Coordinates of C-alpha atoms in Angstrom, one line a residue:
X1057 CA 159.0 60.4 102.0
X1058 CA 156.2 61.0 103.7
X1059 CA 157.4 64.6 104.6
X1060 CA 157.9 65.1 100.5
X1061 CA 154.2 63.8 99.9
X1062 CA 152.8 66.0 102.4
X1063 CA 154.4 69.0 100.8
X1064 CA 153.5 68.0 97.3
X1065 CA 149.7 67.8 98.8
X1066 CA 150.2 71.2 100.5
X1067 CA 151.5 72.7 97.2
X1068 CA 148.9 71.3 94.9
X1069 CA 145.9 71.9 97.4
X1070 CA 143.7 74.8 96.0
X1071 CA 143.9 78.1 97.7
X1072 CA 140.9 78.8 99.9
X1073 CA 138.5 81.4 98.4
X1074 CA 139.0 85.0 99.4
X1075 CA 136.2 86.2 102.1
X1076 CA 134.0 88.8 100.2
X1077 CA 134.2 92.1 101.4
X1078 CA 131.9 93.5 104.1
X1079 CA 131.7 96.9 105.7
X1080 CA 132.6 97.8 109.2
X1081 CA 129.5 99.0 110.4
X1082 CA 126.2 97.0 110.5
X1083 CA 124.7 97.0 107.2
X1084 CA 121.3 98.0 108.6
X1085 CA 122.6 101.1 110.0
X1086 CA 124.2 101.7 106.5
X1087 CA 120.9 101.2 104.9
X1088 CA 119.0 103.5 107.1
X1089 CA 121.7 106.3 106.5
X1090 CA 121.3 106.0 102.7
X1091 CA 117.5 105.6 102.7
X1092 CA 117.2 108.9 104.7
X1093 CA 118.5 111.1 101.6
X1094 CA 116.6 109.1 99.0
X1095 CA 113.1 109.4 100.9
X1096 CA 113.9 113.0 100.8
X1097 CA 114.6 113.1 97.3
X1098 CA 111.9 111.1 96.0
X1099 CA 109.6 113.1 98.4
X1100 CA 110.7 116.2 96.4
X1101 CA 109.4 114.8 93.2
X1102 CA 105.6 114.9 94.5
X1103 CA 105.7 117.4 97.2
X1104 CA 105.8 120.5 95.0
X1105 CA 102.7 119.7 92.9
X1106 CA 100.1 120.9 95.3
X1107 CA 102.0 124.2 96.2
X1108 CA 101.9 125.4 92.3
X1109 CA 99.2 127.9 93.0
X1110 CA 101.0 129.3 95.8
X1111 CA 104.2 129.5 94.2
X1112 CA 102.9 131.5 91.2
X1113 CA 101.0 133.8 93.5
X1114 CA 104.0 134.4 95.4
X1115 CA 106.3 134.9 92.7
X1116 CA 103.7 137.0 90.5
X1117 CA 103.6 134.2 87.7
X1118 CA 100.9 132.4 86.1
X1119 CA 99.9 128.7 86.8
X1120 CA 101.3 127.6 83.4
X1121 CA 104.5 129.0 84.0
X1122 CA 104.9 127.8 87.6
X1123 CA 104.7 124.2 86.3
X1124 CA 108.3 124.8 85.1
X1125 CA 109.1 124.4 88.7
X1126 CA 108.1 120.6 88.2
X1127 CA 109.4 120.2 84.7
X1128 CA 112.8 121.5 85.4
X1129 CA 113.4 119.1 88.2
X1130 CA 112.2 116.1 86.2
X1131 CA 114.2 116.8 83.1
X1132 CA 117.7 117.3 85.2
X1133 CA 116.8 114.3 87.2
X1134 CA 116.3 112.1 84.1
X1135 CA 119.5 113.1 82.5
X1136 CA 121.6 112.3 85.7
X1137 CA 119.9 109.0 86.6
X1138 CA 122.1 107.0 83.8
X1139 CA 125.0 108.8 84.1
X1140 CA 125.8 108.5 87.8
X1141 CA 127.6 105.0 87.5
X1142 CA 129.9 106.7 84.8
X1143 CA 130.6 109.9 87.4
X1144 CA 131.0 107.2 90.1
X1145 CA 133.7 105.4 88.2
X1146 CA 135.9 108.5 88.5
X1147 CA 135.6 109.8 91.6
X1148 CA 134.2 107.1 93.8
X1149 CA 130.6 106.3 95.0
X1150 CA 130.9 107.6 98.5
X1151 CA 132.2 111.0 97.1
X1152 CA 129.5 111.3 94.5
X1153 CA 126.7 110.4 96.9
X1154 CA 127.9 113.0 99.3
X1155 CA 128.3 115.5 96.5
X1156 CA 124.8 114.7 95.4
X1157 CA 123.5 115.1 99.0
X1158 CA 125.2 118.3 99.3
X1159 CA 124.0 119.8 95.8
X1160 CA 120.6 118.7 96.9
X1161 CA 120.8 120.6 100.1
X1162 CA 122.4 123.7 99.0
X1163 CA 120.2 124.0 95.9
X1164 CA 117.0 123.3 98.4
X1165 CA 117.9 126.3 100.7
X1166 CA 118.2 128.3 97.3
X1167 CA 114.9 127.5 96.1
X1168 CA 113.3 128.4 99.3
X1169 CA 115.1 131.9 99.0
X1170 CA 114.3 132.3 95.5
X1171 CA 113.0 135.9 94.9
X1172 CA 111.7 135.1 91.2
X1173 CA 110.3 132.1 89.2
X1174 CA 113.4 132.0 86.9
X1175 CA 115.8 131.8 89.8
X1176 CA 113.6 129.2 91.4
X1177 CA 113.6 127.1 88.1
X1178 CA 117.6 127.3 87.8
X1179 CA 117.9 126.1 91.4
X1180 CA 115.2 123.2 90.8
X1181 CA 117.5 122.2 87.8
X1182 CA 120.4 122.0 90.4
X1183 CA 118.1 120.3 92.7
X1184 CA 117.4 117.9 90.1
X1185 CA 121.2 117.2 89.0
X1186 CA 121.8 116.6 93.1
X1187 CA 118.8 114.5 93.6
X1188 CA 119.1 112.3 90.3
X1189 CA 122.4 110.6 91.8
X1190 CA 120.9 109.5 95.2
X1191 CA 118.6 106.8 94.5
X1192 CA 120.9 104.8 92.1
X1193 CA 123.8 105.2 94.3
X1194 CA 121.7 104.0 97.7
X1195 CA 120.8 100.9 95.7
X1196 CA 124.1 100.3 94.6
X1197 CA 125.7 100.6 98.3
X1198 CA 122.9 98.3 99.3
X1199 CA 123.8 95.8 96.7
X1200 CA 127.4 95.8 97.9
X1201 CA 126.8 96.1 101.6
X1202 CA 124.5 93.2 102.2
X1203 CA 125.2 89.4 101.4
X1204 CA 123.2 87.9 99.0
X1205 CA 120.6 86.0 101.2
X1206 CA 119.7 89.6 102.9
X1207 CA 119.4 91.7 100.0
X1208 CA 115.9 91.4 99.2
X1209 CA 115.2 92.5 103.1
X1210 CA 117.7 95.4 102.3
X1211 CA 116.0 96.7 99.1
X1212 CA 112.5 96.4 100.9
X1213 CA 114.0 99.4 103.2
X1214 CA 114.8 101.1 99.9
X1215 CA 111.1 100.2 98.3
X1216 CA 109.7 102.0 101.3
X1217 CA 111.6 105.4 100.0
X1218 CA 110.7 105.1 96.3
X1219 CA 107.0 103.7 96.7
X1220 CA 105.8 105.4 99.7
X1221 CA 107.2 108.9 99.3
X1222 CA 105.1 109.7 96.2
X1223 CA 101.9 108.6 98.0
X1224 CA 102.5 111.0 101.0
X1225 CA 104.0 113.8 99.2
X1226 CA 101.0 115.8 98.1
X1227 CA 99.6 115.5 101.3
X1228 CA 102.7 116.7 103.2
X1229 CA 103.2 119.6 100.8
X1230 CA 99.4 120.6 100.9
X1231 CA 99.8 120.4 104.9
X1232 CA 102.9 122.7 104.8
X1233 CA 101.5 125.1 102.4
X1234 CA 98.4 125.7 104.1
X1235 CA 99.6 126.1 107.6
X1236 CA 103.1 127.7 106.7
X1237 CA 104.2 129.0 103.4
X1238 CA 105.6 127.0 100.4
X1239 CA 109.2 127.9 100.9
X1240 CA 109.2 125.7 103.9
X1241 CA 108.7 122.6 101.5
X1242 CA 112.3 123.4 100.3
X1243 CA 113.6 124.6 103.7
X1244 CA 112.7 121.1 105.3
X1245 CA 115.4 119.2 103.1
X1246 CA 118.4 121.4 104.6
X1247 CA 118.6 119.7 107.9
X1248 CA 118.0 116.1 106.4
X1249 CA 120.8 116.7 104.2
X1250 CA 123.1 117.9 107.0
X1251 CA 122.3 114.9 109.0
X1252 CA 122.8 112.6 106.1
X1253 CA 126.0 114.1 105.2
X1254 CA 127.4 113.8 108.8
X1255 CA 126.3 110.0 109.0
X1256 CA 127.5 109.1 105.3
X1257 CA 131.2 110.5 106.1
X1258 CA 131.2 108.3 109.2
X1259 CA 129.7 105.1 108.3
X1260 CA 129.5 104.6 104.7
X1261 CA 132.6 103.1 102.7
X1262 CA 133.4 102.1 99.3
X1263 CA 134.2 98.4 98.5
X1264 CA 137.7 97.6 97.2
X1265 CA 136.7 97.1 93.9
X1266 CA 135.3 100.8 93.7
X1267 CA 138.6 102.0 94.9
X1268 CA 140.4 99.8 92.0
X1269 CA 137.9 101.3 89.4
X1270 CA 138.7 104.6 90.3
X1271 CA 142.4 104.3 90.4
X1272 CA 142.4 102.6 86.7
X1273 CA 139.8 105.5 85.7
X1274 CA 142.0 108.2 86.7
X1275 CA 145.3 106.9 85.0
X1276 CA 146.7 109.4 82.8
X1277 CA 144.0 112.3 83.9
X1278 CA 140.1 112.1 84.1
X1279 CA 138.8 112.2 80.4
X1280 CA 135.1 112.6 80.3
X1281 CA 132.8 111.8 77.4
X1282 CA 131.6 115.2 76.8
X1283 CA 129.7 114.0 73.7
X1284 CA 128.2 111.1 75.2
X1285 CA 126.8 113.3 78.2
X1286 CA 125.4 115.9 75.7
X1287 CA 123.5 113.2 73.7
X1288 CA 122.4 111.8 76.9
X1289 CA 121.1 115.1 78.0
X1290 CA 119.4 116.0 74.7
X1291 CA 117.8 112.7 74.7
X1292 CA 116.1 112.9 78.2
X1293 CA 115.8 116.6 78.6
X1294 CA 113.8 116.4 75.4
X1295 CA 111.5 113.4 76.6
X1296 CA 110.8 114.8 79.8
X1297 CA 110.0 118.2 77.9
X1298 CA 107.7 116.6 75.5
X1299 CA 105.9 114.1 78.1
X1300 CA 105.4 117.3 80.5
X1301 CA 104.1 119.9 78.1
X1302 CA 102.8 117.7 75.3
X1303 CA 99.1 117.6 76.2
X1304 CA 99.2 121.2 77.5
X1305 CA 100.8 122.1 73.9
X1306 CA 98.4 119.9 72.0
X1307 CA 101.5 117.6 70.9
X1308 CA 102.2 117.8 67.3
X1309 CA 100.1 120.8 66.9
X1310 CA 103.1 122.7 68.4
X1311 CA 106.3 123.5 66.9
X1312 CA 108.2 123.5 70.1
X1313 CA 107.1 120.0 70.9
X1314 CA 107.6 118.7 67.4
X1315 CA 111.0 120.0 67.4
X1316 CA 111.9 118.2 70.8
X1317 CA 110.5 115.1 69.4
X1318 CA 112.9 115.1 66.4
X1319 CA 115.7 116.1 68.5
X1320 CA 114.9 113.3 71.2
X1321 CA 114.8 110.5 68.4
X1322 CA 117.9 112.0 66.6
X1323 CA 119.9 112.2 69.7
X1324 CA 118.7 108.8 71.0
X1325 CA 119.9 107.1 67.8
X1326 CA 123.2 108.8 67.8
X1327 CA 123.9 108.1 71.3
X1328 CA 123.3 104.2 70.8
X1329 CA 125.8 104.6 68.0
X1330 CA 128.3 106.4 70.0
X1331 CA 128.0 104.2 73.2
X1332 CA 128.4 101.1 71.2
X1333 CA 131.6 102.8 69.5
X1334 CA 132.9 103.5 73.0
X1335 CA 132.7 99.9 73.7
X1336 CA 134.3 98.6 70.8
X1337 CA 137.2 101.0 71.4
X1338 CA 137.7 99.9 75.0
X1339 CA 136.4 103.2 76.6
X1340 CA 134.1 103.4 79.5
X1341 CA 130.6 104.5 78.0
X1342 CA 128.0 106.5 80.1
X1343 CA 125.1 104.1 79.4
X1344 CA 126.3 100.4 79.7
X1345 CA 124.2 99.0 76.9
X1346 CA 125.5 95.7 77.0
X1347 CA 123.3 95.0 80.2
X1348 CA 120.2 94.8 77.7
X1349 CA 121.7 91.5 76.2
X1350 CA 120.7 89.9 79.2
X1351 CA 116.9 88.8 79.2
X1352 CA 116.5 89.2 83.0
X1353 CA 117.7 92.8 83.0
X1354 CA 115.8 93.8 79.7
X1355 CA 112.6 92.4 81.1
X1356 CA 112.9 93.8 84.6
X1357 CA 113.8 97.1 82.8
X1358 CA 110.5 96.8 81.3
X1359 CA 108.7 95.9 84.3
X1360 CA 109.9 98.4 86.4
X1361 CA 108.5 101.0 83.4
X1362 CA 105.1 99.7 83.9
X1363 CA 105.4 99.8 87.6
X1364 CA 106.4 103.4 87.6
X1365 CA 103.8 104.1 84.9
X1366 CA 101.2 102.7 87.0
X1367 CA 102.1 103.8 90.2
X1368 CA 102.7 107.5 89.5
X1369 CA 99.6 107.6 86.9
X1370 CA 97.2 106.4 90.0
X1371 CA 98.8 108.2 92.4
X1372 CA 98.1 111.5 90.3
X1373 CA 94.5 110.0 89.0
X1374 CA 92.9 109.4 92.5
X1375 CA 93.4 112.8 94.0
X1376 CA 92.5 114.5 90.8
X1377 CA 89.2 112.3 90.9
X1378 CA 88.0 113.1 94.1
X1379 CA 89.0 116.8 94.1
X1380 CA 87.4 117.6 90.6
X1381 CA 84.5 115.3 90.7
X1382 CA 83.7 114.8 94.3
X1383 CA 84.7 118.1 95.7
X1384 CA 87.5 116.9 98.3
X1385 CA 89.8 119.4 99.9
X1386 CA 93.7 118.7 99.0
X1387 CA 94.2 117.6 102.6
X1388 CA 91.4 114.9 102.3
X1389 CA 92.4 113.8 98.9
X1390 CA 95.8 113.0 100.4
X1391 CA 94.3 111.2 103.2
X1392 CA 92.7 108.9 100.5
X1393 CA 96.1 107.4 99.6
X1394 CA 97.8 107.5 103.0
X1395 CA 96.5 104.2 104.3
X1396 CA 97.8 102.7 101.0
X1397 CA 101.1 104.0 102.0
X1398 CA 100.8 102.5 105.5
X1399 CA 100.0 99.1 103.7
X1400 CA 103.1 99.2 101.4
X1401 CA 105.2 100.1 104.7
X1402 CA 103.8 96.9 106.4
X1403 CA 104.1 94.8 103.4
X1404 CA 107.6 95.6 102.1
X1405 CA 109.4 93.7 104.9
X1406 CA 107.2 90.4 104.3
X1407 CA 108.1 90.6 100.6
X1408 CA 111.7 91.6 101.5
X1409 CA 111.8 88.2 103.5
X1410 CA 110.1 86.2 100.9
X1411 CA 112.4 87.4 98.1
X1412 CA 115.1 85.1 99.6
X1413 CA 112.7 82.3 99.9
X1414 CA 110.5 82.2 97.0
X1415 CA 111.3 82.3 93.2
X1416 CA 111.0 86.1 92.3
X1417 CA 109.1 85.3 89.2
X1418 CA 106.2 83.9 91.1
X1419 CA 106.3 87.2 93.4
X1420 CA 106.3 89.2 90.2
X1421 CA 103.4 87.2 89.0
X1422 CA 101.5 87.6 92.1
X1423 CA 102.3 91.4 92.2
X1424 CA 101.0 92.1 88.6
X1425 CA 98.1 89.8 89.0
X1426 CA 97.1 91.5 92.3
X1427 CA 97.8 94.7 90.5
X1428 CA 95.5 94.1 87.5
X1429 CA 92.5 92.9 89.8
X1430 CA 92.6 95.9 92.0
X1431 CA 92.6 98.0 88.8
X1432 CA 89.6 95.9 87.5
X1433 CA 87.8 96.5 91.1
X1434 CA 88.8 100.4 90.8
X1435 CA 87.1 100.6 87.4
X1436 CA 83.7 100.6 89.5
X1437 CA 84.6 104.3 90.4
X1438 CA 81.2 106.4 90.2
X1439 CA 80.2 109.8 91.5
X1440 CA 78.5 108.6 94.6
X1441 CA 81.8 106.4 95.9
X1442 CA 82.4 106.7 99.3
X1443 CA 85.8 107.8 101.2
X1444 CA 85.9 104.3 102.6
X1445 CA 85.4 102.4 99.5
X1446 CA 88.2 104.8 97.8
X1447 CA 90.8 103.9 100.6
X1448 CA 89.9 100.1 100.4
X1449 CA 90.5 100.2 96.5
X1450 CA 93.8 102.2 97.0
X1451 CA 94.8 99.7 99.9
X1452 CA 94.0 96.8 97.5
X1453 CA 96.3 98.3 94.7
X1454 CA 99.1 98.9 97.0
X1455 CA 99.2 95.2 98.4
X1456 CA 100.0 94.6 94.6
X1457 CA 102.7 97.2 94.3
X1458 CA 104.6 95.8 97.3
X1459 CA 105.2 92.3 95.5
X1460 CA 106.7 94.2 92.8
X1461 CA 109.5 96.7 93.4
X1462 CA 111.7 94.1 95.4
X1463 CA 111.6 90.7 93.1
X1464 CA 112.0 93.0 90.0
X1465 CA 115.3 94.4 91.5
X1466 CA 116.2 91.0 92.5
X1467 CA 115.7 89.7 88.9
X1468 CA 117.6 93.0 87.6
X1469 CA 120.8 92.1 89.4
X1470 CA 120.9 88.3 88.9
X1471 CA 124.0 87.3 86.9
X1472 CA 125.5 91.3 86.9
X1473 CA 129.2 91.7 87.6
X1474 CA 129.9 93.6 90.7
X1475 CA 131.5 96.3 88.8
X1476 CA 128.0 96.8 87.0
X1477 CA 125.8 97.3 90.2
X1478 CA 126.0 101.1 89.7
X1479 CA 124.9 100.8 86.0
X1480 CA 122.1 98.6 86.8
X1481 CA 120.9 100.6 89.6
X1482 CA 121.0 103.8 87.3
X1483 CA 119.2 102.3 84.6
X1484 CA 116.4 100.5 86.6
X1485 CA 115.6 104.1 88.7
X1486 CA 115.5 105.6 85.2
X1487 CA 113.0 103.1 83.9
X1488 CA 111.1 104.0 87.0
X1489 CA 111.6 107.7 86.5
X1490 CA 110.4 107.8 82.8
X1491 CA 107.8 105.4 83.5
X1492 CA 106.2 107.8 86.1
X1493 CA 106.5 110.9 83.7
X1494 CA 104.9 108.6 80.7
X1495 CA 102.1 107.6 83.2
X1496 CA 101.5 111.1 83.9
X1497 CA 101.6 112.3 80.4
X1498 CA 99.4 109.3 79.3
X1499 CA 96.8 110.1 82.0
X1500 CA 96.5 113.6 81.4
X1501 CA 96.4 113.1 77.6
X1502 CA 93.9 110.3 77.8
X1503 CA 91.5 112.1 80.2
X1504 CA 91.2 115.1 77.8
X1505 CA 90.3 113.0 74.8
X1506 CA 88.1 110.7 76.5
X1507 CA 86.3 113.5 78.4
X1508 CA 85.5 115.0 74.7
X1509 CA 84.7 111.8 73.4
X1510 CA 82.1 110.8 75.9
X1511 CA 80.6 114.6 75.8
X1512 CA 80.3 114.3 72.0
X1513 CA 78.6 110.9 72.4
X1514 CA 76.1 111.9 75.1
X1515 CA 75.5 115.6 74.0
X1516 CA 73.8 114.0 70.9
X1517 CA 70.6 113.5 72.8
X1518 CA 70.4 117.1 74.2
X1519 CA 68.9 119.1 71.5
X1520 CA 65.7 121.4 71.3
X1521 CA 63.8 118.5 69.3
X1522 CA 64.5 116.1 72.0
X1523 CA 61.3 115.7 73.9
X1524 CA 62.6 114.1 77.0
X1525 CA 65.5 116.8 77.0
X1526 CA 63.1 119.7 77.0
X1527 CA 60.7 118.1 79.7
X1528 CA 63.8 118.1 82.0
X1529 CA 65.0 121.4 81.0
X1530 CA 61.7 122.9 82.0
X1531 CA 61.5 120.7 85.1
X1532 CA 64.7 122.2 86.6
X1533 CA 63.6 125.7 85.4
X1534 CA 60.6 125.4 87.4
X1535 CA 62.8 124.9 90.5
X1536 CA 65.4 127.6 89.5
X1537 CA 62.7 130.3 88.5
X1538 CA 61.3 130.8 92.0
X1539 CA 59.9 134.3 91.9
X1540 CA 61.7 135.4 88.7
X1541 CA 58.6 134.6 86.3
X1542 CA 57.8 130.9 86.3
X1543 CA 59.6 127.8 84.1
X1544 CA 59.3 130.2 81.2
X1545 CA 61.8 132.8 82.1
X1546 CA 64.8 132.8 79.8
X1547 CA 67.2 133.1 82.8
X1548 CA 65.7 130.1 84.4
X1549 CA 66.2 128.1 81.3
X1550 CA 69.7 129.1 80.6
X1551 CA 70.3 128.2 84.2
X1552 CA 68.6 124.8 83.8
X1553 CA 70.4 123.9 80.7
X1554 CA 74.0 124.7 82.2
X1555 CA 73.0 122.7 85.2
X1556 CA 72.3 119.7 82.8
X1557 CA 75.7 120.3 80.9
X1558 CA 77.6 120.3 84.2
X1559 CA 76.1 116.8 85.1
X1560 CA 76.8 115.7 81.6
X1561 CA 80.4 116.9 81.9
X1562 CA 80.8 115.3 85.3
X1563 CA 79.5 111.9 84.0
X1564 CA 81.5 112.2 80.9
X1565 CA 84.5 112.8 83.3
X1566 CA 83.7 109.8 85.4
X1567 CA 83.6 107.7 82.4
X1568 CA 86.9 109.1 81.2
X1569 CA 88.6 108.1 84.6
X1570 CA 87.2 104.6 84.3
X1571 CA 88.6 104.4 80.6
X1572 CA 92.1 105.4 81.9
X1573 CA 91.7 102.8 84.6
X1574 CA 91.0 100.2 82.0
X1575 CA 94.0 101.1 79.9
X1576 CA 96.0 100.8 82.7
X1577 CA 94.6 97.2 83.7
X1578 CA 95.7 96.2 79.9
X1579 CA 99.2 97.3 80.5
X1580 CA 99.4 95.4 83.6
X1581 CA 98.0 92.2 82.4
X1582 CA 100.2 92.2 79.5
X1583 CA 103.2 92.0 81.9
X1584 CA 102.4 88.8 83.0
X1585 CA 103.4 86.4 79.8
X1586 CA 106.9 88.3 80.0
X1587 CA 107.8 86.6 83.0
X1588 CA 107.7 83.3 80.8
X1589 CA 110.8 84.7 79.0
X1590 CA 112.7 85.4 82.1
X1591 CA 115.3 82.4 82.6
X1592 CA 115.2 80.3 85.8
X1593 CA 116.9 82.2 88.7
X1594 CA 119.4 80.2 90.6
X1595 CA 118.2 78.7 93.7
X1596 CA 118.3 81.3 96.6
X1597 CA 118.6 83.7 93.9
X1598 CA 118.8 87.4 95.2
X1599 CA 120.4 90.7 94.0
X1600 CA 123.7 90.0 92.4
X1601 CA 123.9 86.5 93.3
X1602 CA 125.6 85.6 90.0
X1603 CA 128.8 87.5 91.1

């Protein structure tokens, strides 16, 4: 009887929970392996900026034509970011990642060998396609490789790649271009890609659920959603084109810009309808819109957009300010940003450790508060600001940025199914990418318009009927005239007026930069109330804690 009771107890006892999958190799080795290629790819989004004049001269093109080298890469990158998860479903994450690394390396070599600008632009499109799949794939690999309590520290390493690379890109690109040749900014990628491919093939592995997804997706043959991919390409390709060329072509004054805005809106609305239809009919959508039903993901998407908006906007704004108004060289301008990169490198591991101990909402609140205060401090910019002051301002800002990237990703992954990791990583990287493009376009547009507004306001007093103005003109003319006939010399008067206008233009430009910084301050401050809308994360929350 006791034997029967024992048998009954054994039969009715609940089965032990299955052990979660863990990779055979040390997770930190995997993290370093996948971060290598991602750092290289993110670096490439900014490293070519300073080389544009050299590229234009070397290939016999104008400066405006050479900007297509940047635009082509960003357009291809934006299209692939949200589609990467879809492709992973059919071929597996490791295979997709290695294809992206190989394509990025081959296209980088072709970019360095390009004999003409059209071919360089075409190869940059291929490079953007390959690069677009790297960052989201790495993020998803890290989410699956590390246990919940260590994912914050893993994302710290990933954060180093996507936050520090844009900061050092212009400096490195300027140094390579000045000391060697612009083609080496592309050749540099080739050995890194080869090392990454070798290590990935030996170290990285797909978890069982990815193998299961691939097997299910390939039943009956691979059937790709070509319409969905076309709509995706038209939406984000048009968006990147408009953001990159809008200010240059004066927005709606250009028929091309107007056409692409209409195309973007139409394709976006159609894409949403089509993707929802795919969900209703049981097909795999290219963009998983159901993620936006979760408040934590929707808000983290907005926060990541603003993070990219501010990071890329200020990364371009500060070097432009010091080069155009303070006369810094490209290398010295890069050195203004470099200490902030080291600050973020030092802070990221600290934030990674805190992310498993502290409510991520509190870390995000601290980050946006610090970022807002740093921008308020940066609004004290003037034409007499010293190099040391600029470095401290940027380092203050970097300390706030370090507290945002990891906690925002932490919030985005909470409660997400393991099979949706790739979708989350693709969309959060898309938010950062598009945010950066919007920040760059916003800065360029607002600078141009605010400079014009300040000049119009200030120039009202610079008329021949204003006695103070004429006294100042004659005063400068006296110093410029020298032996040319005194202060009444027509040439000296014209020189004096031109000198005063240059002073006015510099002052108007400085005020315009301050205006842009104040707008960024408002954007960052507006993110703080959104944190109250995020549901309270479970205790010890970390990416994918809800699995």
